[in-house]
One Martini backbone bead per residue (centre of mass of N, CA, C, O) as a GRO file, in nm:
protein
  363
    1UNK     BB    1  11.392  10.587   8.396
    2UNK     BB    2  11.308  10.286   8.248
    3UNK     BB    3  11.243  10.086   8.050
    4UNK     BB    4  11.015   9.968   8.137
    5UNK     BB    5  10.838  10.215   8.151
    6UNK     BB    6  10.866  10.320   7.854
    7UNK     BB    7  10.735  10.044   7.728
    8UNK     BB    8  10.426  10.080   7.933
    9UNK     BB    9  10.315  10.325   7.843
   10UNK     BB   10  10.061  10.501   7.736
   11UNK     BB   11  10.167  10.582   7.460
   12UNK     BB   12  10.206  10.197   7.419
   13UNK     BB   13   9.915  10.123   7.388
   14UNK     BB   14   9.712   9.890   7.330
   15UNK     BB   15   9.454   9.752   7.085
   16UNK     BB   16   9.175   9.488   7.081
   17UNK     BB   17   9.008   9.314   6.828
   18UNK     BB   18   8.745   9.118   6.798
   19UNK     BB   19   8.613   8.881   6.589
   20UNK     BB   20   8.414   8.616   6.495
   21UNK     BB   21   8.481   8.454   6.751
   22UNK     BB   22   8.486   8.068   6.686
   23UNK     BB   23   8.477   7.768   6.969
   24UNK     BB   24   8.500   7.461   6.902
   25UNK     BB   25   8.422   7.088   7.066
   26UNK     BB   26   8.303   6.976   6.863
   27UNK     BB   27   7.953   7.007   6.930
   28UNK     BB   28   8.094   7.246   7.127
   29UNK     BB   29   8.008   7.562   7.198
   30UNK     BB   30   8.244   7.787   7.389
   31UNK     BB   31   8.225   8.007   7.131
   32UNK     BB   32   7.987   8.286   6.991
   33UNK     BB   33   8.059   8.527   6.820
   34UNK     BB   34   8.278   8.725   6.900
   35UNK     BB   35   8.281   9.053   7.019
   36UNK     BB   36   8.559   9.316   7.040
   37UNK     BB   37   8.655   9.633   7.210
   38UNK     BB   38   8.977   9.747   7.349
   39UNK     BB   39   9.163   9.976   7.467
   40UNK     BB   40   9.449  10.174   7.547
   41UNK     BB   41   9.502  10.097   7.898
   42UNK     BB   42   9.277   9.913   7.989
   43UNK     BB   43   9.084   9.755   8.260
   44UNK     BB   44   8.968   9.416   8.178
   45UNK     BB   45   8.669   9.215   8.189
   46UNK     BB   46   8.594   8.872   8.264
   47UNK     BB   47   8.286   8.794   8.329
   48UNK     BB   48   8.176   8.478   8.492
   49UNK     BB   49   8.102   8.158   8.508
   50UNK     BB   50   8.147   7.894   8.505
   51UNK     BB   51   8.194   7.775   8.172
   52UNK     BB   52   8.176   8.069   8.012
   53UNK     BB   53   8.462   8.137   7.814
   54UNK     BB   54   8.663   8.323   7.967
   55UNK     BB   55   8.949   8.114   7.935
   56UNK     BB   56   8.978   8.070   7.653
   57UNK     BB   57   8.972   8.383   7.557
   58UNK     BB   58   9.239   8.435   7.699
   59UNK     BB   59   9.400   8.229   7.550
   60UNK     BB   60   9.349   8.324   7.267
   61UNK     BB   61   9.505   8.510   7.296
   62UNK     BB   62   9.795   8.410   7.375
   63UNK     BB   63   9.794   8.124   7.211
   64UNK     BB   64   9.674   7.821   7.336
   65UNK     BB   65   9.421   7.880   7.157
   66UNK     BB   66   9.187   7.811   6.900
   67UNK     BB   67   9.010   7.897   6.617
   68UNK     BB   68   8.790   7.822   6.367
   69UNK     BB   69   8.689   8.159   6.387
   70UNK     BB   70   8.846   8.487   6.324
   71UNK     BB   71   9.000   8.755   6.515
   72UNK     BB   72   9.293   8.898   6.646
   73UNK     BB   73   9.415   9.228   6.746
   74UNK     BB   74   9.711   9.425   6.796
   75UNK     BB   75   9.758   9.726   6.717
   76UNK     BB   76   9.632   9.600   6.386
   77UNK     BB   77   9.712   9.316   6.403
   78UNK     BB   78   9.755   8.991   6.321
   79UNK     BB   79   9.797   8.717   6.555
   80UNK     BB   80   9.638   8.399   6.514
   81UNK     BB   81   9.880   8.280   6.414
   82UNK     BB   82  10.068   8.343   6.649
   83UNK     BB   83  10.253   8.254   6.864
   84UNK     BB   84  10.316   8.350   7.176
   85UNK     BB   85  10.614   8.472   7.153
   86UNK     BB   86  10.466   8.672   6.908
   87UNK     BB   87  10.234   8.852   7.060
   88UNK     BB   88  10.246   9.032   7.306
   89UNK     BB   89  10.169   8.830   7.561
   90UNK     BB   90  10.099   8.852   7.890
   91UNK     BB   91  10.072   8.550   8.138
   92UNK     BB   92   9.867   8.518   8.415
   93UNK     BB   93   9.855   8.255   8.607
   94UNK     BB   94   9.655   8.110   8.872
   95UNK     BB   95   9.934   7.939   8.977
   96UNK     BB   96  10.175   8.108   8.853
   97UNK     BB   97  10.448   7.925   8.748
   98UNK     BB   98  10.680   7.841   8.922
   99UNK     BB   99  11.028   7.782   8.985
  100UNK     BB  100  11.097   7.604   9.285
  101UNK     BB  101  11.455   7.605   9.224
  102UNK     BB  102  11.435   7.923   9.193
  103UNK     BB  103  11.487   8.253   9.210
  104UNK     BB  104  11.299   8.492   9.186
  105UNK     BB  105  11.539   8.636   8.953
  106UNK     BB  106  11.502   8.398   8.777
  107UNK     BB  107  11.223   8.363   8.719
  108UNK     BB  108  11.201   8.685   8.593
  109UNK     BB  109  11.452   8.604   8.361
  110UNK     BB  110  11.335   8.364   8.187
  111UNK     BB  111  11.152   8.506   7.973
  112UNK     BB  112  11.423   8.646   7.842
  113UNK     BB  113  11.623   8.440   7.814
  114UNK     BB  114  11.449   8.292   7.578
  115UNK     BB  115  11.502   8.583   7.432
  116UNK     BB  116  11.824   8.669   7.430
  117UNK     BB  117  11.884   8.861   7.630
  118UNK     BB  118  12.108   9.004   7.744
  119UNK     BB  119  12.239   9.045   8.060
  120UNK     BB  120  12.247   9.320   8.143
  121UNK     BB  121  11.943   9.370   8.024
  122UNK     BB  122  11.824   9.181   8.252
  123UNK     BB  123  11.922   9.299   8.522
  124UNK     BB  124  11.768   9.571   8.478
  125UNK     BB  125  11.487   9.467   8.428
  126UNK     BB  126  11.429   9.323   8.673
  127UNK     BB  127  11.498   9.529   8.901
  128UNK     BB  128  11.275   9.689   8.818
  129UNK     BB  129  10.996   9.469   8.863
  130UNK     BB  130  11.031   9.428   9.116
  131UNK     BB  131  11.016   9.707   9.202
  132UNK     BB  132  10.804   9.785   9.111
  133UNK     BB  133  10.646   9.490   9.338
  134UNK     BB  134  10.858   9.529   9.605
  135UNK     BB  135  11.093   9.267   9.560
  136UNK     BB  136  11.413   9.332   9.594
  137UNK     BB  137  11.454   9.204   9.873
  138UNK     BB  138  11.375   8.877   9.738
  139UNK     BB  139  11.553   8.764   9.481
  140UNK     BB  140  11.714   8.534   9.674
  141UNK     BB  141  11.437   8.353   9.671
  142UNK     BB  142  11.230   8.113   9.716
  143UNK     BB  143  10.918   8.066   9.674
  144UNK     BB  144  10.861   7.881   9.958
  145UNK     BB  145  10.962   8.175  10.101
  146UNK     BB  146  10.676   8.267  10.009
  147UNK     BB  147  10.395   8.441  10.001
  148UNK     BB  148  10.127   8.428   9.800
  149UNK     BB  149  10.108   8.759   9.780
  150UNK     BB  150  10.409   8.730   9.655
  151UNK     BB  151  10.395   8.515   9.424
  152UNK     BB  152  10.226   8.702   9.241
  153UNK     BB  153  10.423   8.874   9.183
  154UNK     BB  154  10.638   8.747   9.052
  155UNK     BB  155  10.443   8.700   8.808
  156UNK     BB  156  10.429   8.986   8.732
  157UNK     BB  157  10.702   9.038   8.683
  158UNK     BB  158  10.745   8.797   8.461
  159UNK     BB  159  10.550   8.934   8.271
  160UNK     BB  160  10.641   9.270   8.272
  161UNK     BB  161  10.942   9.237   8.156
  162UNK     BB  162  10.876   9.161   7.851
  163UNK     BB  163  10.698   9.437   7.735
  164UNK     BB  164  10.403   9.402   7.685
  165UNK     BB  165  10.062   9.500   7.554
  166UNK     BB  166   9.935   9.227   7.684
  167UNK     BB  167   9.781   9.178   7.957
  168UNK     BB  168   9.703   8.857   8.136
  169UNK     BB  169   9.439   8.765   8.414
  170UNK     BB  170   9.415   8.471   8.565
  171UNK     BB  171   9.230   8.444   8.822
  172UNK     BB  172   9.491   8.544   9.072
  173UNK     BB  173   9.314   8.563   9.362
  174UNK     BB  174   9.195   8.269   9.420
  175UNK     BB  175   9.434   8.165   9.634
  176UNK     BB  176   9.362   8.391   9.829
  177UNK     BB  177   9.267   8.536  10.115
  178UNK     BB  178   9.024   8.791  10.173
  179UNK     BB  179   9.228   9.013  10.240
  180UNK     BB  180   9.470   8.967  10.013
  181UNK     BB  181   9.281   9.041   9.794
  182UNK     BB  182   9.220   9.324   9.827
  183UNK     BB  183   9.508   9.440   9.836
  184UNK     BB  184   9.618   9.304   9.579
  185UNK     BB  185   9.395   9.453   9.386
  186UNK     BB  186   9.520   9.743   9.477
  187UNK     BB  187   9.796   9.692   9.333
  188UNK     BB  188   9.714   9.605   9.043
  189UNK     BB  189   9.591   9.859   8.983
  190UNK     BB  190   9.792  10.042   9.041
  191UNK     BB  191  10.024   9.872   8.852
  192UNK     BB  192   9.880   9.976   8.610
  193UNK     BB  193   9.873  10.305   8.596
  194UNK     BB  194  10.177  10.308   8.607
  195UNK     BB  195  10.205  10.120   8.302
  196UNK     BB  196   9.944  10.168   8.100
  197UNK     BB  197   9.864   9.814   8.027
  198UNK     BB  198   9.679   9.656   7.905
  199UNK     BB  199   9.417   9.442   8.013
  200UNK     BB  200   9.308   9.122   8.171
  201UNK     BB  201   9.056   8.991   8.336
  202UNK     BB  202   8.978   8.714   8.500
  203UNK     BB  203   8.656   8.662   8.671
  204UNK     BB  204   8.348   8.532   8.922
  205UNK     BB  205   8.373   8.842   9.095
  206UNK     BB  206   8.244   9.109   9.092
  207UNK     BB  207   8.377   9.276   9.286
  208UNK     BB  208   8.658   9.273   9.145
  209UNK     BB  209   8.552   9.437   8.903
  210UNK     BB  210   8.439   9.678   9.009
  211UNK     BB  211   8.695   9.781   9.168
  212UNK     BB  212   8.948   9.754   8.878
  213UNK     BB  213   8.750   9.796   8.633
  214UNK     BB  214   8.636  10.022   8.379
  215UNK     BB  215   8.555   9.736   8.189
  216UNK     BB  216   8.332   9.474   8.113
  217UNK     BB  217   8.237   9.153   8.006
  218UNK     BB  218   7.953   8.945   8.000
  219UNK     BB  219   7.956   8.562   8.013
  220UNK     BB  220   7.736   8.321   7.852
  221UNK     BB  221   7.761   8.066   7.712
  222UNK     BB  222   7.960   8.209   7.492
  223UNK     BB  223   7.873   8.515   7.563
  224UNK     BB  224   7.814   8.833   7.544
  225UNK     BB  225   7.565   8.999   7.722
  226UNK     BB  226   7.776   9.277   7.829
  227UNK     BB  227   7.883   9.596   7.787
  228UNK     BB  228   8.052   9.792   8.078
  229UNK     BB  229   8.084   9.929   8.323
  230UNK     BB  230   8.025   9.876   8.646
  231UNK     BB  231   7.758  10.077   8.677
  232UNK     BB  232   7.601  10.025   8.392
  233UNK     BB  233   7.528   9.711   8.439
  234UNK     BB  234   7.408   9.744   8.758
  235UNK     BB  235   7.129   9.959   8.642
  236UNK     BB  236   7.157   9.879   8.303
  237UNK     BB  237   7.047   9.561   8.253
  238UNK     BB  238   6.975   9.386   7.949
  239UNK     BB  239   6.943   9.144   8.149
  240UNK     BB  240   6.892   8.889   8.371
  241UNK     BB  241   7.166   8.804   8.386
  242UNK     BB  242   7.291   9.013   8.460
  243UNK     BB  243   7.130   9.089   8.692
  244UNK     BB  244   7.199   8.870   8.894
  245UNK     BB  245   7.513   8.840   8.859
  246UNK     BB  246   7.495   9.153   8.977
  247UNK     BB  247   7.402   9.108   9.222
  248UNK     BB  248   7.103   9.169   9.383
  249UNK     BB  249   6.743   9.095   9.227
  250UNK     BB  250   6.455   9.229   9.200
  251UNK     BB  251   6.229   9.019   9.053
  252UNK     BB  252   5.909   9.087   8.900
  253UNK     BB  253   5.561   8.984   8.867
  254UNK     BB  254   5.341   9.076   8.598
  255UNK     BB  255   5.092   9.340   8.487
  256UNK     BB  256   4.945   9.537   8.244
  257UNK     BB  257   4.775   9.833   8.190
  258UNK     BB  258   4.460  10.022   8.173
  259UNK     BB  259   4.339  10.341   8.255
  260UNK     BB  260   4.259  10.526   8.021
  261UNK     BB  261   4.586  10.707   8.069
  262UNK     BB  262   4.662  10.474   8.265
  263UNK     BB  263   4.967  10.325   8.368
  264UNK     BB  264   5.018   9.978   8.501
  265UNK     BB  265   5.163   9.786   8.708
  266UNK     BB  266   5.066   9.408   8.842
  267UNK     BB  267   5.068   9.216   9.096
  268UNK     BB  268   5.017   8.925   9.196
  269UNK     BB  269   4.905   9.035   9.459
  270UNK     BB  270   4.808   9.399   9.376
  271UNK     BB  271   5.055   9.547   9.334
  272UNK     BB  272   5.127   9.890   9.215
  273UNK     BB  273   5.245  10.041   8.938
  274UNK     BB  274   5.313  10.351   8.789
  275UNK     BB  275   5.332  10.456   8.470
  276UNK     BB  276   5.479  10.644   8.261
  277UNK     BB  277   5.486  10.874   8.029
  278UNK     BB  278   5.653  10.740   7.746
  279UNK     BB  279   5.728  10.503   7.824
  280UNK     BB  280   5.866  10.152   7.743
  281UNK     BB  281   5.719   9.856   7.727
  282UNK     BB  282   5.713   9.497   7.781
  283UNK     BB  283   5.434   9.296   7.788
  284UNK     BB  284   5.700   9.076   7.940
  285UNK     BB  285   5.774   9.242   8.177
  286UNK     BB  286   6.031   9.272   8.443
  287UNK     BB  287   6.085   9.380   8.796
  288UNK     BB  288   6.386   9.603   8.849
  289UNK     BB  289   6.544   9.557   9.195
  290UNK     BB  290   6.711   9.700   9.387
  291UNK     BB  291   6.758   9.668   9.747
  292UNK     BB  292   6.841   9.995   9.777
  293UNK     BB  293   6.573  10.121   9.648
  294UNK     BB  294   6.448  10.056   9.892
  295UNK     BB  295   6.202  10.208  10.153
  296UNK     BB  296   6.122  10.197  10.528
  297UNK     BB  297   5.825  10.178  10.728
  298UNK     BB  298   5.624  10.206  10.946
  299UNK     BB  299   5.320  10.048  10.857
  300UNK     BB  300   5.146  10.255  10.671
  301UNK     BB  301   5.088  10.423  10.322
  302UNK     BB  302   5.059  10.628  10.122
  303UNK     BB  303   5.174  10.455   9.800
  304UNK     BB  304   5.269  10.227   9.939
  305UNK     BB  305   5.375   9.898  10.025
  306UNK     BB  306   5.324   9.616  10.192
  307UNK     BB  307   5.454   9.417  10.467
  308UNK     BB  308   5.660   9.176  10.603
  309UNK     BB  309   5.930   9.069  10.812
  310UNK     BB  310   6.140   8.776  10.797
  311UNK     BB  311   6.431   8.872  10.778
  312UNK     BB  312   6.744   8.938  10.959
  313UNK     BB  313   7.066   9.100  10.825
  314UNK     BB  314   7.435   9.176  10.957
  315UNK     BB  315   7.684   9.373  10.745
  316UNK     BB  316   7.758   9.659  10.889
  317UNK     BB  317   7.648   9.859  10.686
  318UNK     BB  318   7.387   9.679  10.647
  319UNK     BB  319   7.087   9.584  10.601
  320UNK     BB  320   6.913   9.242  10.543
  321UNK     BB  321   6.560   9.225  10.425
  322UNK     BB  322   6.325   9.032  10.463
  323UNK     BB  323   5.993   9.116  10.233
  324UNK     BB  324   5.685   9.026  10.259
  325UNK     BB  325   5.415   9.022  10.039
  326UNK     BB  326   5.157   8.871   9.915
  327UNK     BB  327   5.342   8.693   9.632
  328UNK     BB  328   5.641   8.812   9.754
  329UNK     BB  329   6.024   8.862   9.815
  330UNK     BB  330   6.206   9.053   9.930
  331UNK     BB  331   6.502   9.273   9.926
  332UNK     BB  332   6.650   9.493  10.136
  333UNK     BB  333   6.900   9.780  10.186
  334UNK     BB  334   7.009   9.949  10.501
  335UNK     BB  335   7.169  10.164  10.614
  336UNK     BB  336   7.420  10.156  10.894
  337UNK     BB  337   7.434  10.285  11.211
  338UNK     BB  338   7.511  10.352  11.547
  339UNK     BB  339   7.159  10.294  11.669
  340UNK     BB  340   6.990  10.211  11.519
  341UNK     BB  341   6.666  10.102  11.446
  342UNK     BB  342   6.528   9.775  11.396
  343UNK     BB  343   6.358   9.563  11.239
  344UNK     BB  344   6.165   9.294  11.269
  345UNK     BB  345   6.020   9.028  11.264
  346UNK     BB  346   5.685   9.041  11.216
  347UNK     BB  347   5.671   9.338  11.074
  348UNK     BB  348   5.523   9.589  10.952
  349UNK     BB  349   5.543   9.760  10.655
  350UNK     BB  350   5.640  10.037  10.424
  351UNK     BB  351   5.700  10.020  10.069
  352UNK     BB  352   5.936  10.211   9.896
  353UNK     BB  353   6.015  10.379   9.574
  354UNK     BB  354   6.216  10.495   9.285
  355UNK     BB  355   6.106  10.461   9.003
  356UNK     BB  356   6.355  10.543   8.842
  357UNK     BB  357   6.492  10.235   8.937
  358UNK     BB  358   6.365  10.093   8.708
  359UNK     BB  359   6.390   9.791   8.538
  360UNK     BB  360   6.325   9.670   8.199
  361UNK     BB  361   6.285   9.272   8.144
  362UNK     BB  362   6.266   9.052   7.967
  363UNK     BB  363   6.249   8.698   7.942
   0.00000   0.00000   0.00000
């Protein structure tokens, strides 16, 4: 086994600490009091919309931003004051920033070089990091003779040949195209857990993070608005932002209600659902199911409310119909096997949901 291997071993995975990091410029805040903490060893995300803060908060890991205040710690070091050389932290860049005179092996040795690591143990550290990522035989190419997804692997040989204790990647899939992106995905995976060193990953496309990352952290306006795995998120988000960002949410208005001892949410349209004794519902509370959690009949059924299918899309394994309600109007999505008969538009359905699967949030 190589000195890389033993180096971002599992026992010597670091956790992240990050404490009221807060960071503007002039008058905008672009981070406001994160508070963080990242496990040893963990694949996390920061995942949200363009110019939610989440590659300001990643440079300021790096050391590339200053925060204003708070403080950032990697395995209990307060690092926020240490230049980025001295941070024991690499960052693959979303350009990969290769040096395109070098070749493979020279720019995967270029940060070694840079301190003064000897030569036999630099040549020993490259060909371990180029194993680790498949691209041996590629050592003496230069990156323009090199696929998008060969460069890719290059910038991560070259970021953990240094034996980082926490690696972040600045959006590293945005430059390939969709099947290389899948691909390449399963590869960081891969080789984060057989490296076990902290990861941070950044973008703002949830299927990718729900893909690779243990847990993540959703970030709107500077602000972090939920941590959790990806199950827990797309389930139980705690607010409209989250429920929105992670796939699609039918939001529903309504009114809460109260006769006798039963109590109902009633939409606009005057469609009702029986509220279970004991819930706590906020009476501003908006009424969130995901697209899967409907099922469709045809014609009208007791207990189920009624719909017009208003358009359908074939996407391969689900089917997703718009259905029209009194006053709203849902996504379902339906799993599709070859065979199956499909609502056509203008179709009456019967729509039916479990209760359990309700989300109540606040405006």
């Amino acid at each position: 086994m190589t000195s890389l291997h033993h180096a971002v071993s599992h026992a010597h995975a670091s956790n992240l600490e990050i404490s009221d990091v807060h960071v503007s410029y002039g008058q905008n805040a672009v981070l406001k009091n994160v508070n963080l903490s990242i496990k040893p060893g963990e694949f996390f995300a920061f995942l949200g919309p363009s110019g939610c803060g989440k590659t300001t908060l990643l440079r300021l890991i790096a050391g590339f931003n200053q925060a204003n205040r708070g403080s950032i710690k990697v395995g209990g070091k307060d690092i926020s004051a240490l230049p980025p050389w001295r941070r024991d932290v690499g960052m693959v860049f979303q350009s990969y920033a290769l040096w395109p005179h070098l070749n493979v092996a020279r720019n995967v040795a270029f940060g070694l070089e840079e301190r003064g690591v000897p030569k036999a143990e630099i040549t020993k550290r490259v060909q371990a990091a180029l194993d680790l990522v498949g691209l041996s035989d590629y050592a003496q190419r230069l990156p323009s003779q090199l696929s998008g997804g060969q460069q890719q692997r290059v910038a991560l040989a070259r970021t953990i040949v240094i034996e980082p204790k926490i690696l972040l990647l600045d959006e590293p899939l945005s430059n390939l195209d969709a099947k290389m992106r899948v691909e390449v995905r399963r590869e960081l995976r891969d080789l984060q857990q057989r490296l076990g060193v902290t990861t941070i990953f950044v973008t703002h496309d949830q299927e990718e993070a729900n893909a690779i990352c243990d847990r993540m952290a959703v970030m709107n306006e500077g602000i972090i608005q939920q941590v959790g795995t990806p199950r827990e998120l797309y389930e139980r988000p705690a607010n409209l932002f989250v429920a929105n960002f992670l796939g699609h949410a039918n939001v529903l208005r309504g009114a809460m209600g109260e006769s006798g001892h039963d109590r109902s949410f009633t939409l606009r349209g005057g469609e009702r659902l029986m509220i279970r004794e004991g819930a706590h519902i906020p009476d501003d509370a908006r009424l969130v199911l995901r697209p899967q959690a409907f099922s469709l009949a045809r014609g009208t059924a007791n207990g189920s409310w009624t719909g017009t299918v208003q358009d359908v899309e074939f996407l391969g394994a689900i089917i997703r119909y718009r259905v029209s309600l009194n006053q709203d109007d849902i996504l379902v999505d339906a799993s599709f096997r070859p065979g199956d008969e499909v609502y056509a538009p203008g179709e009456q359905v019967s729509v039916s949901f479990d209760s359990s699967s309700a989300v109540w949030l606040s405006q």
